[in-house]
CSV table of N, CA, C and O in Angstrom, one decimal:
chain,number,residue,atom,x,y,z
A,9,UNK,N,-0.9,4.5,-16.3
A,9,UNK,CA,-0.3,4.4,-15.0
A,9,UNK,C,1.1,3.8,-15.2
A,9,UNK,O,1.3,2.7,-15.7
A,10,UNK,N,2.1,4.5,-14.7
A,10,UNK,CA,3.5,4.0,-14.8
A,10,UNK,C,3.9,3.4,-13.5
A,10,UNK,O,4.6,2.4,-13.5
A,11,UNK,N,3.6,4.0,-12.4
A,11,UNK,CA,4.0,3.5,-11.1
A,11,UNK,C,2.8,3.3,-10.1
A,11,UNK,O,2.0,4.2,-10.1
A,12,UNK,N,2.8,2.2,-9.4
A,12,UNK,CA,1.7,2.0,-8.5
A,12,UNK,C,2.1,1.3,-7.2
A,12,UNK,O,3.2,0.7,-7.2
A,13,UNK,N,1.3,1.4,-6.2
A,13,UNK,CA,1.6,0.7,-5.0
A,13,UNK,C,0.2,0.2,-4.4
A,13,UNK,O,-0.7,1.0,-4.4
A,14,UNK,N,0.2,-1.0,-3.9
A,14,UNK,CA,-1.0,-1.5,-3.2
A,14,UNK,C,-0.6,-1.8,-1.8
A,14,UNK,O,0.5,-2.2,-1.5
A,15,UNK,N,-1.6,-1.7,-0.9
A,15,UNK,CA,-1.5,-2.1,0.5
A,15,UNK,C,-2.5,-3.3,0.6
A,15,UNK,O,-3.7,-3.1,0.3
A,16,UNK,N,-1.9,-4.4,1.0
A,16,UNK,CA,-2.8,-5.6,1.0
A,16,UNK,C,-2.6,-6.4,2.3
A,16,UNK,O,-1.6,-6.2,3.0
A,17,UNK,N,-3.6,-7.2,2.6
A,17,UNK,CA,-3.5,-8.1,3.8
A,17,UNK,C,-3.4,-9.5,3.3
A,17,UNK,O,-4.2,-9.9,2.4
A,18,UNK,N,-2.4,-10.2,3.8
A,18,UNK,CA,-2.2,-11.6,3.4
A,18,UNK,C,-2.3,-12.5,4.6
A,18,UNK,O,-2.0,-12.0,5.8
A,19,UNK,N,-2.7,-13.7,4.4
A,19,UNK,CA,-2.8,-14.7,5.5
A,19,UNK,C,-1.4,-15.0,6.0
A,19,UNK,O,-0.5,-15.2,5.1
A,20,UNK,N,-1.1,-15.0,7.3
A,20,UNK,CA,0.2,-15.3,7.8
A,20,UNK,C,0.5,-16.8,7.6
A,20,UNK,O,1.7,-17.1,7.5
A,21,UNK,N,-0.5,-17.6,7.6
A,21,UNK,CA,-0.2,-19.1,7.5
A,21,UNK,C,0.0,-19.5,6.0
A,21,UNK,O,0.8,-20.4,5.7
A,22,UNK,N,-0.7,-18.9,5.1
A,22,UNK,CA,-0.7,-19.4,3.7
A,22,UNK,C,0.0,-18.4,2.7
A,22,UNK,O,0.4,-18.8,1.6
A,23,UNK,N,0.0,-17.2,3.1
A,23,UNK,CA,0.5,-16.1,2.2
A,23,UNK,C,-0.5,-15.6,1.2
A,23,UNK,O,-0.2,-14.8,0.4
A,24,UNK,N,-1.7,-16.2,1.2
A,24,UNK,CA,-2.7,-15.8,0.3
A,24,UNK,C,-3.2,-14.4,0.5
A,24,UNK,O,-3.4,-14.0,1.7
A,25,UNK,N,-3.4,-13.6,-0.5
A,25,UNK,CA,-3.9,-12.3,-0.4
A,25,UNK,C,-5.4,-12.4,0.0
A,25,UNK,O,-6.2,-13.0,-0.7
A,26,UNK,N,-5.7,-11.7,1.1
A,26,UNK,CA,-7.1,-11.7,1.6
A,26,UNK,C,-7.9,-10.5,1.2
A,26,UNK,O,-9.1,-10.6,1.0
A,27,UNK,N,-7.2,-9.4,1.1
A,27,UNK,CA,-7.8,-8.2,0.7
A,27,UNK,C,-6.8,-7.1,0.2
A,27,UNK,O,-5.7,-7.1,0.7
A,28,UNK,N,-7.2,-6.2,-0.7
A,28,UNK,CA,-6.4,-5.1,-1.0
A,28,UNK,C,-7.1,-3.9,-0.3
A,28,UNK,O,-8.3,-3.6,-0.5
A,29,UNK,N,-6.3,-3.2,0.5
A,29,UNK,CA,-6.9,-2.1,1.4
A,29,UNK,C,-6.8,-0.8,0.7
A,29,UNK,O,-7.7,0.1,0.9
A,30,UNK,N,-5.8,-0.6,-0.2
A,30,UNK,CA,-5.6,0.7,-0.8
A,30,UNK,C,-4.8,0.5,-2.1
A,30,UNK,O,-3.9,-0.4,-2.1
A,31,UNK,N,-5.0,1.4,-3.0
A,31,UNK,CA,-4.1,1.5,-4.2
A,31,UNK,C,-3.7,2.9,-4.5
A,31,UNK,O,-4.6,3.8,-4.4
A,32,UNK,N,-2.5,3.1,-4.8
A,32,UNK,CA,-1.9,4.4,-5.1
A,32,UNK,C,-1.2,4.4,-6.4
A,32,UNK,O,-0.6,3.3,-6.8
A,33,UNK,N,-1.1,5.5,-7.1
A,33,UNK,CA,-0.4,5.5,-8.4
A,33,UNK,C,0.2,6.9,-8.6
A,33,UNK,O,-0.2,7.9,-7.9
A,34,UNK,N,1.0,7.1,-9.6
A,34,UNK,CA,1.5,8.4,-10.0
A,34,UNK,C,0.3,9.3,-10.5
A,34,UNK,O,0.5,10.5,-10.5
A,35,UNK,N,-0.8,8.7,-10.8
A,35,UNK,CA,-1.9,9.5,-11.3
A,35,UNK,C,-2.7,10.1,-10.2
A,35,UNK,O,-3.4,11.1,-10.4
A,36,UNK,N,-2.6,9.6,-8.9
A,36,UNK,CA,-3.4,10.2,-7.8
A,36,UNK,C,-2.4,10.7,-6.8
A,36,UNK,O,-2.7,10.8,-5.6
A,37,UNK,N,-1.3,11.2,-7.2
A,37,UNK,CA,-0.3,11.7,-6.3
A,37,UNK,C,-0.8,13.0,-5.6
A,37,UNK,O,-1.6,13.7,-6.1
A,38,UNK,N,-0.2,13.2,-4.4
A,38,UNK,CA,-0.6,14.4,-3.6
A,38,UNK,C,0.2,15.6,-4.1
A,38,UNK,O,1.3,15.4,-4.6
A,39,UNK,N,-0.4,16.7,-3.9
A,39,UNK,CA,0.4,18.0,-4.2
A,39,UNK,C,1.4,18.3,-3.1
A,39,UNK,O,2.4,19.0,-3.4
A,40,UNK,N,1.1,17.8,-1.9
A,40,UNK,CA,2.0,18.0,-0.8
A,40,UNK,C,3.0,16.8,-0.8
A,40,UNK,O,2.9,15.8,-1.6
A,41,UNK,N,3.9,16.8,0.1
A,41,UNK,CA,5.0,15.8,0.3
A,41,UNK,C,4.3,14.5,0.7
A,41,UNK,O,4.8,13.4,0.3
A,42,UNK,N,3.3,14.6,1.5
A,42,UNK,CA,2.8,13.3,2.1
A,42,UNK,C,1.3,13.2,1.9
A,42,UNK,O,0.6,14.1,1.7
A,43,UNK,N,0.9,11.9,1.9
A,43,UNK,CA,-0.5,11.6,1.8
A,43,UNK,C,-0.8,10.7,3.0
A,43,UNK,O,-0.1,9.7,3.2
A,44,UNK,N,-1.8,10.9,3.7
A,44,UNK,CA,-2.1,10.2,4.9
A,44,UNK,C,-3.4,9.3,4.7
A,44,UNK,O,-4.3,9.7,4.0
A,45,UNK,N,-3.3,8.1,5.3
A,45,UNK,CA,-4.5,7.2,5.1
A,45,UNK,C,-4.7,6.4,6.4
A,45,UNK,O,-3.7,6.0,7.0
A,46,UNK,N,-5.9,6.2,6.7
A,46,UNK,CA,-6.3,5.3,7.8
A,46,UNK,C,-6.9,4.1,7.1
A,46,UNK,O,-7.9,4.3,6.4
A,47,UNK,N,-6.4,2.9,7.4
A,47,UNK,CA,-6.9,1.7,6.7
A,47,UNK,C,-7.6,0.9,7.8
A,47,UNK,O,-7.1,0.6,8.8
A,48,UNK,N,-8.8,0.3,7.4
A,48,UNK,CA,-9.6,-0.4,8.3
A,48,UNK,C,-9.2,-1.9,8.3
A,48,UNK,O,-9.4,-2.6,7.3
A,49,UNK,N,-8.7,-2.4,9.4
A,49,UNK,CA,-8.3,-3.8,9.5
A,49,UNK,C,-9.3,-4.6,10.4
A,49,UNK,O,-9.0,-5.7,10.8
A,50,UNK,N,-10.4,-4.0,10.8
A,50,UNK,CA,-11.3,-4.6,11.7
A,50,UNK,C,-11.9,-6.0,11.2
A,50,UNK,O,-12.2,-6.9,12.0
A,51,UNK,N,-11.9,-6.2,9.9
A,51,UNK,CA,-12.4,-7.4,9.3
A,51,UNK,C,-11.5,-8.6,9.7
A,51,UNK,O,-11.9,-9.8,9.5
A,52,UNK,N,-10.3,-8.3,10.1
A,52,UNK,CA,-9.3,-9.3,10.4
A,52,UNK,C,-9.0,-9.5,11.9
A,52,UNK,O,-8.0,-10.1,12.3
A,53,UNK,N,-9.9,-8.9,12.7
A,53,UNK,CA,-9.7,-9.0,14.1
A,53,UNK,C,-9.6,-10.5,14.6
A,53,UNK,O,-10.4,-11.3,14.1
A,54,UNK,N,-8.6,-10.8,15.4
A,54,UNK,CA,-8.5,-12.1,15.9
A,54,UNK,C,-7.6,-13.0,15.0
A,54,UNK,O,-7.3,-14.1,15.4
A,55,UNK,N,-7.3,-12.5,13.9
A,55,UNK,CA,-6.5,-13.3,12.9
A,55,UNK,C,-5.1,-12.8,12.9
A,55,UNK,O,-4.8,-11.7,13.2
A,56,UNK,N,-4.1,-13.7,12.6
A,56,UNK,CA,-2.7,-13.3,12.4
A,56,UNK,C,-2.6,-13.0,10.9
A,56,UNK,O,-2.7,-14.0,10.1
A,57,UNK,N,-2.3,-11.8,10.5
A,57,UNK,CA,-2.1,-11.4,9.1
A,57,UNK,C,-0.8,-10.7,8.9
A,57,UNK,O,-0.2,-10.3,9.9
A,58,UNK,N,-0.5,-10.5,7.7
A,58,UNK,CA,0.7,-9.8,7.2
A,58,UNK,C,0.2,-8.6,6.4
A,58,UNK,O,-0.5,-8.8,5.5
A,59,UNK,N,0.7,-7.4,6.7
A,59,UNK,CA,0.4,-6.2,5.9
A,59,UNK,C,1.5,-6.1,4.9
A,59,UNK,O,2.7,-6.0,5.2
A,60,UNK,N,1.1,-6.1,3.6
A,60,UNK,CA,2.1,-6.0,2.5
A,60,UNK,C,2.0,-4.7,1.7
A,60,UNK,O,0.9,-4.3,1.4
A,61,UNK,N,3.1,-4.1,1.5
A,61,UNK,CA,3.2,-2.9,0.7
A,61,UNK,C,3.9,-3.3,-0.6
A,61,UNK,O,5.1,-3.6,-0.5
A,62,UNK,N,3.3,-3.3,-1.7
A,62,UNK,CA,3.9,-3.8,-3.0
A,62,UNK,C,3.9,-2.6,-4.0
A,62,UNK,O,2.8,-2.2,-4.4
A,63,UNK,N,5.1,-2.2,-4.4
A,63,UNK,CA,5.2,-1.1,-5.4
A,63,UNK,C,5.7,-1.7,-6.7
A,63,UNK,O,6.6,-2.6,-6.7
A,64,UNK,N,5.2,-1.2,-7.8
A,64,UNK,CA,5.7,-1.5,-9.1
A,64,UNK,C,6.0,-0.3,-9.9
A,64,UNK,O,5.1,0.6,-9.9
A,65,UNK,N,7.2,-0.2,-10.4
A,65,UNK,CA,7.6,1.0,-11.1
A,65,UNK,C,8.3,0.7,-12.4
A,65,UNK,O,8.9,-0.4,-12.5
A,66,UNK,N,8.1,1.5,-13.4
A,66,UNK,CA,8.9,1.3,-14.7
A,66,UNK,C,10.1,2.2,-14.6
A,66,UNK,O,10.4,2.9,-13.6
A,67,UNK,N,10.8,2.3,-15.7
A,67,UNK,CA,12.1,3.1,-15.7
A,67,UNK,C,12.0,4.5,-16.1
A,67,UNK,O,12.9,5.3,-16.1
A,68,UNK,N,10.7,5.0,-16.4
A,68,UNK,CA,10.5,6.4,-16.8
A,68,UNK,C,9.7,7.1,-15.7
A,68,UNK,O,8.8,6.5,-15.1
A,69,UNK,N,10.0,8.4,-15.5
A,69,UNK,CA,9.2,9.2,-14.5
A,69,UNK,C,9.0,8.5,-13.2
A,69,UNK,O,7.9,8.2,-12.8
A,70,UNK,N,10.1,8.1,-12.6
A,70,UNK,CA,10.1,7.4,-11.3
A,70,UNK,C,9.2,8.1,-10.3
A,70,UNK,O,9.3,9.3,-10.1
A,71,UNK,N,8.5,7.3,-9.5
A,71,UNK,CA,7.7,7.8,-8.4
A,71,UNK,C,8.2,7.1,-7.1
A,71,UNK,O,8.5,5.9,-7.1
A,72,UNK,N,8.3,7.9,-6.1
A,72,UNK,CA,8.8,7.4,-4.8
A,72,UNK,C,7.6,7.2,-3.9
A,72,UNK,O,6.8,8.1,-3.7
A,73,UNK,N,7.6,6.0,-3.3
A,73,UNK,CA,6.5,5.7,-2.3
A,73,UNK,C,7.3,5.6,-0.9
A,73,UNK,O,8.2,4.7,-0.8
A,74,UNK,N,6.9,6.3,0.0
A,74,UNK,CA,7.5,6.3,1.4
A,74,UNK,C,6.4,5.8,2.4
A,74,UNK,O,5.3,6.3,2.4
A,75,UNK,N,6.8,4.9,3.3
A,75,UNK,CA,5.9,4.4,4.3
A,75,UNK,C,6.5,4.9,5.6
A,75,UNK,O,7.7,4.7,5.9
A,76,UNK,N,5.7,5.5,6.5
A,76,UNK,CA,6.2,6.0,7.8
A,76,UNK,C,5.1,6.0,8.8
A,76,UNK,O,3.9,6.1,8.5
A,77,UNK,N,5.4,5.8,10.1
A,77,UNK,CA,4.5,5.9,11.2
A,77,UNK,C,3.3,5.0,11.1
A,77,UNK,O,2.2,5.4,11.0
A,78,UNK,N,3.6,3.7,11.1
A,78,UNK,CA,2.5,2.7,11.0
A,78,UNK,C,2.1,2.3,12.4
A,78,UNK,O,3.0,1.9,13.2
A,79,UNK,N,0.9,2.4,12.8
A,79,UNK,CA,0.4,2.0,14.1
A,79,UNK,C,-0.8,1.0,13.9
A,79,UNK,O,-1.5,1.1,12.9
A,80,UNK,N,-0.9,0.1,14.8
A,80,UNK,CA,-2.0,-0.9,14.7
A,80,UNK,C,-2.5,-1.2,16.1
A,80,UNK,O,-1.7,-1.2,17.1
A,81,UNK,N,-3.7,-1.4,16.2
A,81,UNK,CA,-4.4,-1.9,17.4
A,81,UNK,C,-4.3,-1.0,18.6
A,81,UNK,O,-4.1,-1.2,19.6
């Protein structure tokens, strides 16, 4: 794996990672331009959390991760 991205939930008060909701990499890329995902945040109902998108890439065979149209609640 050269390039990866995780979608995680962090505590708004401490910054601690509470859960990793999804992981993507250049190995599971979509054949189309976009990949769609619905992520379940119900375990955090009533809490104030931060949704974090963290991408890691090396300098060869760059992978682009695009985030668009995020809705919640």
